[in-house]
């Protein structure tokens, strides 16, 4: 009988490696959240002030130019991206890029819900489609960083300055982790529960001037739910981008996001957040390089995510990954690291800025232990 290895002596201090909701910022406790706005109307002077403050902090931390507006909207990143699709698509032909689950979701929306006939450029998990094939006379839908595949676009160079169509970038695992070229992005969406480690339920919609122009000059043929309406009498509803939300937000979730944004500011802003994410991804790279049974699903380093890092495991199927992840969770050594349900069987480890590099480094021996345990028992 094979003797199972002993568990490592040192555990990650914060074993939160989920790719959403993600780890809270270091030092977070619920007692540190401001609560004076709770029980007050979000439309009160205090409520609108706190919402505007969250918007101002996001602008500062993202280094977003004044040309782009920021709105807090319902429905997480999905709600924000579908709001953009429902309000702006249909004016031009559409190209949809899909190399992971959420990109495929936007394809489904475009085809089955909006009745469009988009050009679809697909790639398997772990790869990118040929970005040079994109026709920028079209509106273009894509994920900047594919959370479920660990694949990202390497930069914005493939997006031309003289594009005719709008660029719609689902950026939920990319903001606060990369220096995004905002002049290349007409529409961006994200949610607080990814790179900020915030709570779910709210999305953020960023509109560049070309997107605003589209909203004010084009009326879709399909009905728009109330929570999607961004225009009144042919003009952008500016209040949405000044803290006057379309529906009632959770002010507790807003305060949680403010905590994360203030933490980021105190840390040193966007540059510091990027440095933390880069250090985490580099630490995980070293773990992978030292283990022949581990590999990156995204083989091209230039397009490999530095936040949602997806790994292959030698000989793994869904059952083995479930056992491996279950062992680590039972030992409180790593939570929620099984790959996405639609992705190839493997691991997915969040390396965003709210994770500490020391915890990534401590994870390596635990992966060894769990893999040896499940393969010995197989």
mmCIF file of C-alpha atoms in Angstrom:
data_model
loop_
_atom_site.group_PDB
_atom_site.id
_atom_site.type_symbol
_atom_site.label_atom_id
_atom_site.label_comp_id
_atom_site.label_asym_id
_atom_site.label_seq_id
_atom_site.Cartn_x
_atom_site.Cartn_y
_atom_site.Cartn_z
ATOM 1 C CA UNK A 1 0.000 0.000 0.000
ATOM 2 C CA UNK A 2 1.348 3.416 -1.004
ATOM 3 C CA UNK A 3 2.060 5.643 1.980
ATOM 4 C CA UNK A 4 0.392 9.013 1.603
ATOM 5 C CA UNK A 5 2.532 12.116 2.127
ATOM 6 C CA UNK A 6 2.138 14.213 5.254
ATOM 7 C CA UNK A 7 0.442 17.574 4.780
ATOM 8 C CA UNK A 8 2.819 20.561 4.611
ATOM 9 C CA UNK A 9 3.457 22.422 7.837
ATOM 10 C CA UNK A 10 2.669 25.918 6.536
ATOM 11 C CA UNK A 11 -0.693 26.938 5.107
ATOM 12 C CA UNK A 12 -1.588 30.051 3.166
ATOM 13 C CA UNK A 13 -2.680 32.640 5.719
ATOM 14 C CA UNK A 14 -5.614 33.593 3.534
ATOM 15 C CA UNK A 15 -6.455 30.586 1.331
ATOM 16 C CA UNK A 16 -8.920 32.531 -0.830
ATOM 17 C CA UNK A 17 -8.079 31.786 -4.457
ATOM 18 C CA UNK A 18 -11.562 31.899 -5.974
ATOM 19 C CA UNK A 19 -11.901 33.699 -9.307
ATOM 20 C CA UNK A 20 -15.092 35.403 -8.214
ATOM 21 C CA UNK A 21 -16.045 36.517 -5.700
ATOM 22 C CA UNK A 22 -12.350 36.982 -5.037
ATOM 23 C CA UNK A 23 -10.275 37.480 -1.909
ATOM 24 C CA UNK A 24 -11.008 40.544 0.167
ATOM 25 C CA UNK A 25 -8.223 43.147 0.406
ATOM 26 C CA UNK A 26 -5.649 42.387 3.119
ATOM 27 C CA UNK A 27 -6.802 43.734 6.464
ATOM 28 C CA UNK A 28 -10.489 43.724 5.556
ATOM 29 C CA UNK A 29 -13.028 43.099 8.306
ATOM 30 C CA UNK A 30 -16.731 44.002 8.240
ATOM 31 C CA UNK A 31 -16.217 46.264 11.253
ATOM 32 C CA UNK A 32 -14.045 48.541 9.126
ATOM 33 C CA UNK A 33 -16.867 49.400 6.714
ATOM 34 C CA UNK A 34 -18.596 52.752 7.050
ATOM 35 C CA UNK A 35 -22.236 52.169 8.020
ATOM 36 C CA UNK A 36 -23.630 55.664 8.543
ATOM 37 C CA UNK A 37 -25.321 55.532 5.132
ATOM 38 C CA UNK A 38 -27.187 52.288 5.884
ATOM 39 C CA UNK A 39 -30.897 52.783 6.352
ATOM 40 C CA UNK A 40 -30.749 55.993 4.339
ATOM 41 C CA UNK A 41 -32.117 56.514 0.858
ATOM 42 C CA UNK A 42 -29.627 56.102 -1.955
ATOM 43 C CA UNK A 43 -31.214 59.262 -3.351
ATOM 44 C CA UNK A 44 -30.528 61.278 -0.226
ATOM 45 C CA UNK A 45 -27.712 63.793 -0.326
ATOM 46 C CA UNK A 46 -25.604 61.383 1.743
ATOM 47 C CA UNK A 47 -26.408 58.391 -0.455
ATOM 48 C CA UNK A 48 -25.602 60.202 -3.693
ATOM 49 C CA UNK A 49 -22.425 61.601 -2.147
ATOM 50 C CA UNK A 50 -21.161 58.109 -1.281
ATOM 51 C CA UNK A 51 -22.061 56.759 -4.719
ATOM 52 C CA UNK A 52 -20.274 59.678 -6.388
ATOM 53 C CA UNK A 53 -17.281 59.103 -4.115
ATOM 54 C CA UNK A 54 -17.113 55.468 -5.277
ATOM 55 C CA UNK A 55 -17.217 56.663 -8.887
ATOM 56 C CA UNK A 56 -14.501 59.247 -8.242
ATOM 57 C CA UNK A 57 -12.264 56.634 -6.613
ATOM 58 C CA UNK A 58 -12.756 54.239 -9.529
ATOM 59 C CA UNK A 59 -11.831 56.987 -11.967
ATOM 60 C CA UNK A 60 -8.703 57.819 -9.983
ATOM 61 C CA UNK A 61 -7.581 54.207 -9.510
ATOM 62 C CA UNK A 62 -8.230 53.318 -13.171
ATOM 63 C CA UNK A 63 -6.572 56.537 -14.372
ATOM 64 C CA UNK A 64 -9.646 57.004 -16.527
ATOM 65 C CA UNK A 65 -9.669 60.130 -18.709
ATOM 66 C CA UNK A 66 -12.391 62.743 -18.342
ATOM 67 C CA UNK A 67 -13.707 61.726 -21.758
ATOM 68 C CA UNK A 68 -15.123 58.504 -20.253
ATOM 69 C CA UNK A 69 -18.144 58.276 -17.939
ATOM 70 C CA UNK A 70 -18.584 55.738 -15.115
ATOM 71 C CA UNK A 71 -21.948 54.420 -13.972
ATOM 72 C CA UNK A 72 -22.938 51.938 -11.270
ATOM 73 C CA UNK A 73 -25.620 49.624 -12.694
ATOM 74 C CA UNK A 74 -27.515 46.490 -11.624
ATOM 75 C CA UNK A 75 -26.710 42.891 -12.458
ATOM 76 C CA UNK A 76 -22.942 42.614 -11.974
ATOM 77 C CA UNK A 77 -20.687 42.541 -15.051
ATOM 78 C CA UNK A 78 -23.304 40.552 -16.963
ATOM 79 C CA UNK A 79 -25.940 43.213 -16.409
ATOM 80 C CA UNK A 80 -23.553 45.989 -17.409
ATOM 81 C CA UNK A 81 -22.442 44.244 -20.603
ATOM 82 C CA UNK A 82 -25.978 43.285 -21.620
ATOM 83 C CA UNK A 83 -27.088 46.856 -20.940
ATOM 84 C CA UNK A 84 -24.471 48.007 -23.440
ATOM 85 C CA UNK A 85 -25.483 45.371 -25.989
ATOM 86 C CA UNK A 86 -29.209 46.045 -25.737
ATOM 87 C CA UNK A 87 -28.846 49.826 -25.993
ATOM 88 C CA UNK A 88 -26.159 50.158 -28.688
ATOM 89 C CA UNK A 89 -26.077 47.097 -30.942
ATOM 90 C CA UNK A 90 -28.013 46.985 -34.187
ATOM 91 C CA UNK A 91 -26.701 50.189 -35.693
ATOM 92 C CA UNK A 92 -23.804 48.380 -37.403
ATOM 93 C CA UNK A 93 -22.851 44.791 -38.187
ATOM 94 C CA UNK A 94 -21.416 42.917 -35.214
ATOM 95 C CA UNK A 95 -18.320 40.783 -34.706
ATOM 96 C CA UNK A 96 -18.196 38.659 -31.541
ATOM 97 C CA UNK A 97 -14.986 37.063 -30.264
ATOM 98 C CA UNK A 98 -15.332 33.954 -28.133
ATOM 99 C CA UNK A 99 -12.544 31.958 -26.552
ATOM 100 C CA UNK A 100 -14.165 31.184 -23.218
ATOM 101 C CA UNK A 101 -17.537 30.853 -21.526
ATOM 102 C CA UNK A 102 -18.519 34.492 -21.097
ATOM 103 C CA UNK A 103 -17.565 35.402 -24.658
ATOM 104 C CA UNK A 104 -19.830 32.578 -25.788
ATOM 105 C CA UNK A 105 -22.546 34.086 -23.624
ATOM 106 C CA UNK A 106 -22.344 37.354 -25.549
ATOM 107 C CA UNK A 107 -22.605 35.373 -28.805
ATOM 108 C CA UNK A 108 -25.763 33.703 -27.494
ATOM 109 C CA UNK A 109 -27.226 37.073 -26.513
ATOM 110 C CA UNK A 110 -26.473 38.578 -29.907
ATOM 111 C CA UNK A 111 -27.897 35.654 -31.882
ATOM 112 C CA UNK A 112 -30.754 34.249 -29.817
ATOM 113 C CA UNK A 113 -31.945 37.253 -27.829
ATOM 114 C CA UNK A 114 -31.279 40.216 -30.130
ATOM 115 C CA UNK A 115 -31.740 38.300 -33.392
ATOM 116 C CA UNK A 116 -28.512 39.600 -34.911
ATOM 117 C CA UNK A 117 -26.300 37.699 -37.345
ATOM 118 C CA UNK A 118 -22.812 38.429 -36.006
ATOM 119 C CA UNK A 119 -19.521 37.361 -37.457
ATOM 120 C CA UNK A 120 -18.139 34.970 -34.844
ATOM 121 C CA UNK A 121 -14.415 34.446 -34.337
ATOM 122 C CA UNK A 122 -13.793 31.528 -31.975
ATOM 123 C CA UNK A 123 -10.781 29.826 -30.419
ATOM 124 C CA UNK A 124 -10.475 26.847 -28.116
ATOM 125 C CA UNK A 125 -9.890 27.278 -24.399
ATOM 126 C CA UNK A 126 -6.305 28.364 -23.882
ATOM 127 C CA UNK A 127 -6.026 30.175 -27.217
ATOM 128 C CA UNK A 128 -6.973 33.467 -28.837
ATOM 129 C CA UNK A 129 -8.674 33.895 -32.201
ATOM 130 C CA UNK A 130 -6.701 35.744 -34.871
ATOM 131 C CA UNK A 131 -7.214 39.353 -33.849
ATOM 132 C CA UNK A 132 -5.989 40.532 -37.243
ATOM 133 C CA UNK A 133 -9.156 39.084 -38.768
ATOM 134 C CA UNK A 134 -11.412 41.528 -36.932
ATOM 135 C CA UNK A 135 -13.340 43.875 -39.233
ATOM 136 C CA UNK A 136 -13.512 47.200 -37.429
ATOM 137 C CA UNK A 137 -16.276 48.539 -39.621
ATOM 138 C CA UNK A 138 -18.316 46.373 -37.228
ATOM 139 C CA UNK A 139 -19.093 46.755 -33.556
ATOM 140 C CA UNK A 140 -16.818 44.277 -31.776
ATOM 141 C CA UNK A 141 -17.612 42.307 -28.602
ATOM 142 C CA UNK A 142 -14.807 40.656 -26.636
ATOM 143 C CA UNK A 143 -13.512 39.810 -23.171
ATOM 144 C CA UNK A 144 -10.270 41.604 -22.332
ATOM 145 C CA UNK A 145 -9.305 38.881 -19.892
ATOM 146 C CA UNK A 146 -11.117 35.556 -20.203
ATOM 147 C CA UNK A 147 -11.800 34.558 -16.610
ATOM 148 C CA UNK A 148 -12.735 30.975 -17.470
ATOM 149 C CA UNK A 149 -9.861 30.266 -19.879
ATOM 150 C CA UNK A 150 -6.961 32.285 -18.468
ATOM 151 C CA UNK A 151 -6.458 33.981 -21.845
ATOM 152 C CA UNK A 152 -6.359 37.740 -22.423
ATOM 153 C CA UNK A 153 -5.736 40.065 -25.295
ATOM 154 C CA UNK A 154 -2.059 41.072 -25.015
ATOM 155 C CA UNK A 155 -2.678 44.794 -25.527
ATOM 156 C CA UNK A 156 -4.848 47.221 -27.442
ATOM 157 C CA UNK A 157 -2.647 47.516 -30.529
ATOM 158 C CA UNK A 158 -5.082 45.438 -32.605
ATOM 159 C CA UNK A 159 -7.825 48.057 -32.085
ATOM 160 C CA UNK A 160 -7.386 50.834 -34.684
ATOM 161 C CA UNK A 161 -7.718 54.496 -33.793
ATOM 162 C CA UNK A 162 -9.834 55.088 -36.895
ATOM 163 C CA UNK A 163 -12.307 52.243 -36.206
ATOM 164 C CA UNK A 164 -15.836 52.754 -37.493
ATOM 165 C CA UNK A 165 -17.485 50.379 -35.035
ATOM 166 C CA UNK A 166 -17.468 50.464 -31.257
ATOM 167 C CA UNK A 167 -15.202 48.307 -29.094
ATOM 168 C CA UNK A 168 -17.159 46.550 -26.323
ATOM 169 C CA UNK A 169 -14.677 45.188 -23.763
ATOM 170 C CA UNK A 170 -15.884 42.914 -20.989
ATOM 171 C CA UNK A 171 -13.078 43.893 -18.639
ATOM 172 C CA UNK A 172 -14.176 42.340 -15.371
ATOM 173 C CA UNK A 173 -10.948 40.385 -14.709
ATOM 174 C CA UNK A 174 -8.733 43.019 -16.315
ATOM 175 C CA UNK A 175 -9.454 46.375 -14.641
ATOM 176 C CA UNK A 176 -7.078 47.237 -11.796
ATOM 177 C CA UNK A 177 -4.680 44.521 -13.028
ATOM 178 C CA UNK A 178 -3.533 45.937 -16.383
ATOM 179 C CA UNK A 179 -2.838 49.408 -17.688
ATOM 180 C CA UNK A 180 -5.772 49.525 -20.099
ATOM 181 C CA UNK A 181 -5.591 51.814 -23.167
ATOM 182 C CA UNK A 182 -8.790 53.760 -22.681
ATOM 183 C CA UNK A 183 -8.526 55.487 -26.038
ATOM 184 C CA UNK A 184 -9.064 52.044 -27.594
ATOM 185 C CA UNK A 185 -12.115 51.194 -25.476
ATOM 186 C CA UNK A 186 -15.543 52.647 -26.246
ATOM 187 C CA UNK A 187 -17.467 50.507 -23.761
ATOM 188 C CA UNK A 188 -16.024 48.680 -20.753
ATOM 189 C CA UNK A 189 -17.763 46.731 -18.026
ATOM 190 C CA UNK A 190 -16.686 45.074 -14.797
ATOM 191 C CA UNK A 191 -17.889 44.087 -11.340
ATOM 192 C CA UNK A 192 -16.501 44.806 -7.907
ATOM 193 C CA UNK A 193 -16.258 41.144 -6.879
ATOM 194 C CA UNK A 194 -13.304 40.399 -9.134
ATOM 195 C CA UNK A 195 -10.069 42.406 -8.874
ATOM 196 C CA UNK A 196 -11.313 44.605 -6.008
ATOM 197 C CA UNK A 197 -12.555 41.660 -3.954
ATOM 198 C CA UNK A 198 -15.864 43.486 -3.475
ATOM 199 C CA UNK A 199 -19.383 42.135 -3.105
ATOM 200 C CA UNK A 200 -21.499 40.939 -6.029
ATOM 201 C CA UNK A 201 -24.726 42.217 -7.530
ATOM 202 C CA UNK A 202 -23.494 45.502 -9.002
ATOM 203 C CA UNK A 203 -21.901 46.228 -12.341
ATOM 204 C CA UNK A 204 -19.870 49.164 -13.565
ATOM 205 C CA UNK A 205 -20.423 50.599 -17.036
ATOM 206 C CA UNK A 206 -17.779 52.833 -18.618
ATOM 207 C CA UNK A 207 -18.681 54.800 -21.742
ATOM 208 C CA UNK A 208 -16.309 56.630 -24.042
ATOM 209 C CA UNK A 209 -17.475 59.567 -26.180
ATOM 210 C CA UNK A 210 -18.175 57.400 -29.235
ATOM 211 C CA UNK A 211 -20.484 55.208 -27.156
ATOM 212 C CA UNK A 212 -22.357 58.262 -25.893
ATOM 213 C CA UNK A 213 -22.730 59.470 -29.464
ATOM 214 C CA UNK A 214 -24.222 56.094 -30.426
ATOM 215 C CA UNK A 215 -26.680 56.184 -27.531
ATOM 216 C CA UNK A 216 -27.884 59.663 -28.463
ATOM 217 C CA UNK A 217 -28.158 59.013 -32.209
ATOM 218 C CA UNK A 218 -29.555 55.484 -32.373
ATOM 219 C CA UNK A 219 -32.718 53.857 -31.046
ATOM 220 C CA UNK A 220 -32.816 50.042 -30.991
ATOM 221 C CA UNK A 221 -35.766 48.242 -32.555
ATOM 222 C CA UNK A 222 -36.300 45.958 -29.565
ATOM 223 C CA UNK A 223 -37.882 46.893 -26.228
ATOM 224 C CA UNK A 224 -35.588 48.026 -23.411
ATOM 225 C CA UNK A 225 -36.244 47.054 -19.783
ATOM 226 C CA UNK A 226 -36.281 49.989 -17.374
ATOM 227 C CA UNK A 227 -32.937 48.997 -15.845
ATOM 228 C CA UNK A 228 -31.300 49.245 -19.309
ATOM 229 C CA UNK A 229 -32.506 52.736 -20.206
ATOM 230 C CA UNK A 230 -29.637 55.221 -20.427
ATOM 231 C CA UNK A 231 -31.256 57.866 -22.636
ATOM 232 C CA UNK A 232 -34.144 60.259 -22.050
ATOM 233 C CA UNK A 233 -35.566 62.418 -24.848
ATOM 234 C CA UNK A 234 -32.591 61.658 -27.049
ATOM 235 C CA UNK A 235 -29.951 62.635 -24.481
ATOM 236 C CA UNK A 236 -27.791 60.564 -22.172
ATOM 237 C CA UNK A 237 -29.192 60.383 -18.650
ATOM 238 C CA UNK A 238 -26.178 62.022 -17.059
ATOM 239 C CA UNK A 239 -27.374 61.386 -13.529
ATOM 240 C CA UNK A 240 -26.603 57.668 -13.902
ATOM 241 C CA UNK A 241 -22.944 58.655 -14.123
ATOM 242 C CA UNK A 242 -23.122 60.941 -11.094
ATOM 243 C CA UNK A 243 -24.351 58.470 -8.530
ATOM 244 C CA UNK A 244 -28.062 58.594 -9.413
ATOM 245 C CA UNK A 245 -28.466 54.871 -9.999
ATOM 246 C CA UNK A 246 -31.269 53.453 -12.155
ATOM 247 C CA UNK A 247 -32.494 51.201 -9.355
ATOM 248 C CA UNK A 248 -31.753 50.802 -5.655
ATOM 249 C CA UNK A 249 -28.184 49.682 -4.964
ATOM 250 C CA UNK A 250 -26.921 47.974 -1.831
ATOM 251 C CA UNK A 251 -25.225 50.763 0.048
ATOM 252 C CA UNK A 252 -23.389 48.130 2.103
ATOM 253 C CA UNK A 253 -21.883 46.755 -1.125
ATOM 254 C CA UNK A 254 -20.995 50.318 -2.126
ATOM 255 C CA UNK A 255 -19.199 50.863 1.177
ATOM 256 C CA UNK A 256 -17.391 47.555 0.704
ATOM 257 C CA UNK A 257 -16.192 48.713 -2.719
ATOM 258 C CA UNK A 258 -15.113 52.051 -1.238
ATOM 259 C CA UNK A 259 -13.030 50.191 1.359
ATOM 260 C CA UNK A 260 -11.243 48.277 -1.422
ATOM 261 C CA UNK A 261 -10.693 51.418 -3.470
ATOM 262 C CA UNK A 262 -9.297 53.332 -0.492
ATOM 263 C CA UNK A 263 -7.019 50.376 0.247
ATOM 264 C CA UNK A 264 -5.809 50.514 -3.359
ATOM 265 C CA UNK A 265 -5.223 54.259 -3.123
ATOM 266 C CA UNK A 266 -3.241 53.915 0.102
ATOM 267 C CA UNK A 267 -1.226 51.133 -1.500
ATOM 268 C CA UNK A 268 -0.101 53.405 -4.317
ATOM 269 C CA UNK A 269 -2.897 53.215 -6.877
ATOM 270 C CA UNK A 270 -3.030 51.374 -10.179
ATOM 271 C CA UNK A 271 0.728 50.886 -10.450
ATOM 272 C CA UNK A 272 0.817 49.153 -7.064
ATOM 273 C CA UNK A 273 -2.175 46.955 -7.890
ATOM 274 C CA UNK A 274 -0.567 45.851 -11.148
ATOM 275 C CA UNK A 275 2.697 45.108 -9.335
ATOM 276 C CA UNK A 276 0.920 42.891 -6.785
ATOM 277 C CA UNK A 277 -0.904 40.958 -9.499
ATOM 278 C CA UNK A 278 2.290 40.575 -11.535
ATOM 279 C CA UNK A 279 4.151 39.271 -8.466
ATOM 280 C CA UNK A 280 1.411 36.753 -7.747
ATOM 281 C CA UNK A 281 1.358 35.490 -11.333
ATOM 282 C CA UNK A 282 5.165 35.209 -11.328
ATOM 283 C CA UNK A 283 5.074 33.195 -8.094
ATOM 284 C CA UNK A 284 2.525 30.817 -9.606
ATOM 285 C CA UNK A 285 4.641 30.561 -12.777
ATOM 286 C CA UNK A 286 7.548 29.358 -10.635
ATOM 287 C CA UNK A 287 5.344 26.723 -9.035
ATOM 288 C CA UNK A 288 4.239 25.476 -12.448
ATOM 289 C CA UNK A 289 7.792 25.474 -13.847
ATOM 290 C CA UNK A 290 9.013 23.279 -10.981
ATOM 291 C CA UNK A 291 6.323 20.611 -11.442
ATOM 292 C CA UNK A 292 6.119 18.441 -14.566
ATOM 293 C CA UNK A 293 2.526 17.487 -13.791
ATOM 294 C CA UNK A 294 1.347 21.117 -13.889
ATOM 295 C CA UNK A 295 1.051 23.334 -16.953
ATOM 296 C CA UNK A 296 -0.591 26.512 -18.195
ATOM 297 C CA UNK A 297 -3.767 26.168 -20.240
ATOM 298 C CA UNK A 298 -2.710 29.368 -22.032
ATOM 299 C CA UNK A 299 0.584 28.380 -23.643
ATOM 300 C CA UNK A 300 1.368 31.825 -25.089
ATOM 301 C CA UNK A 301 2.744 33.921 -22.244
ATOM 302 C CA UNK A 302 1.862 37.166 -24.061
ATOM 303 C CA UNK A 303 -1.839 36.319 -23.885
ATOM 304 C CA UNK A 304 -1.805 34.515 -20.519
ATOM 305 C CA UNK A 305 -3.923 36.033 -17.786
ATOM 306 C CA UNK A 306 -2.185 37.447 -14.726
ATOM 307 C CA UNK A 307 -5.389 37.311 -12.690
ATOM 308 C CA UNK A 308 -7.441 34.188 -13.420
ATOM 309 C CA UNK A 309 -4.616 31.729 -14.108
ATOM 310 C CA UNK A 310 -5.855 28.405 -15.503
ATOM 311 C CA UNK A 311 -3.666 25.326 -15.103
ATOM 312 C CA UNK A 312 -3.639 21.870 -16.636
ATOM 313 C CA UNK A 313 -3.030 18.824 -14.427
ATOM 314 C CA UNK A 314 -1.412 15.706 -15.879
ATOM 315 C CA UNK A 315 -3.893 12.842 -16.202
ATOM 316 C CA UNK A 316 -6.711 14.845 -14.668
ATOM 317 C CA UNK A 317 -10.387 14.467 -15.359
ATOM 318 C CA UNK A 318 -13.272 16.242 -13.690
ATOM 319 C CA UNK A 319 -13.483 13.678 -10.879
ATOM 320 C CA UNK A 320 -9.776 13.953 -10.016
ATOM 321 C CA UNK A 321 -9.934 17.755 -9.946
ATOM 322 C CA UNK A 322 -12.982 17.621 -7.704
ATOM 323 C CA UNK A 323 -11.143 15.339 -5.261
ATOM 324 C CA UNK A 324 -7.989 17.453 -5.343
ATOM 325 C CA UNK A 325 -9.861 20.713 -4.747
ATOM 326 C CA UNK A 326 -11.969 19.035 -2.064
ATOM 327 C CA UNK A 327 -8.895 17.835 -0.158
ATOM 328 C CA UNK A 328 -7.416 21.336 -0.134
ATOM 329 C CA UNK A 329 -10.669 22.886 0.996
ATOM 330 C CA UNK A 330 -11.069 20.327 3.798
ATOM 331 C CA UNK A 331 -7.580 21.261 5.019
ATOM 332 C CA UNK A 332 -8.356 24.996 4.704
ATOM 333 C CA UNK A 333 -5.311 25.288 2.437
ATOM 334 C CA UNK A 334 -7.058 26.540 -0.714
ATOM 335 C CA UNK A 335 -10.661 27.386 -1.464
ATOM 336 C CA UNK A 336 -12.451 27.186 -4.822
ATOM 337 C CA UNK A 337 -9.558 26.384 -7.170
ATOM 338 C CA UNK A 338 -11.264 23.874 -9.489
ATOM 339 C CA UNK A 339 -11.456 25.123 -13.068
ATOM 340 C CA UNK A 340 -14.642 26.570 -14.516
ATOM 341 C CA UNK A 341 -17.332 23.994 -15.230
ATOM 342 C CA UNK A 342 -17.264 24.485 -19.020
ATOM 343 C CA UNK A 343 -13.457 24.621 -19.273
ATOM 344 C CA UNK A 344 -11.103 21.632 -19.659
ATOM 345 C CA UNK A 345 -10.522 19.815 -16.363
ATOM 346 C CA UNK A 346 -7.860 21.693 -14.412
ATOM 347 C CA UNK A 347 -7.237 24.297 -11.753
ATOM 348 C CA UNK A 348 -7.930 28.024 -11.705
ATOM 349 C CA UNK A 349 -6.063 30.188 -9.219
ATOM 350 C CA UNK A 350 -6.787 33.872 -8.742
ATOM 351 C CA UNK A 351 -3.661 36.029 -8.703
ATOM 352 C CA UNK A 352 -5.245 39.467 -8.500
ATOM 353 C CA UNK A 353 -3.973 42.216 -6.239
ATOM 354 C CA UNK A 354 -6.052 41.291 -3.187
ATOM 355 C CA UNK A 355 -4.125 38.000 -2.885
ATOM 356 C CA UNK A 356 -0.794 38.044 -1.027
ATOM 357 C CA UNK A 357 2.212 36.626 -2.864
ATOM 358 C CA UNK A 358 3.290 34.702 0.240
ATOM 359 C CA UNK A 359 0.005 32.779 0.073
ATOM 360 C CA UNK A 360 0.618 31.841 -3.563
ATOM 361 C CA UNK A 361 4.080 30.608 -2.601
ATOM 362 C CA UNK A 362 2.685 28.592 0.322
ATOM 363 C CA UNK A 363 0.177 26.961 -2.025
ATOM 364 C CA UNK A 364 2.841 25.066 -4.017
ATOM 365 C CA UNK A 365 3.611 22.339 -1.443
ATOM 366 C CA UNK A 366 -0.095 21.882 -0.806
ATOM 367 C CA UNK A 367 -0.702 21.262 -4.495
ATOM 368 C CA UNK A 368 2.043 18.617 -4.348
ATOM 369 C CA UNK A 369 0.400 16.996 -1.343
ATOM 370 C CA UNK A 370 -3.095 16.990 -2.831
ATOM 371 C CA UNK A 371 -1.940 15.682 -6.211
ATOM 372 C CA UNK A 372 0.106 12.902 -4.615
ATOM 373 C CA UNK A 373 -2.848 11.973 -2.414
ATOM 374 C CA UNK A 374 -5.433 11.731 -5.196
ATOM 375 C CA UNK A 375 -3.154 9.960 -7.678
ATOM 376 C CA UNK A 376 -2.038 7.428 -5.051
ATOM 377 C CA UNK A 377 -5.658 6.651 -4.289
ATOM 378 C CA UNK A 378 -6.661 6.364 -7.947
#
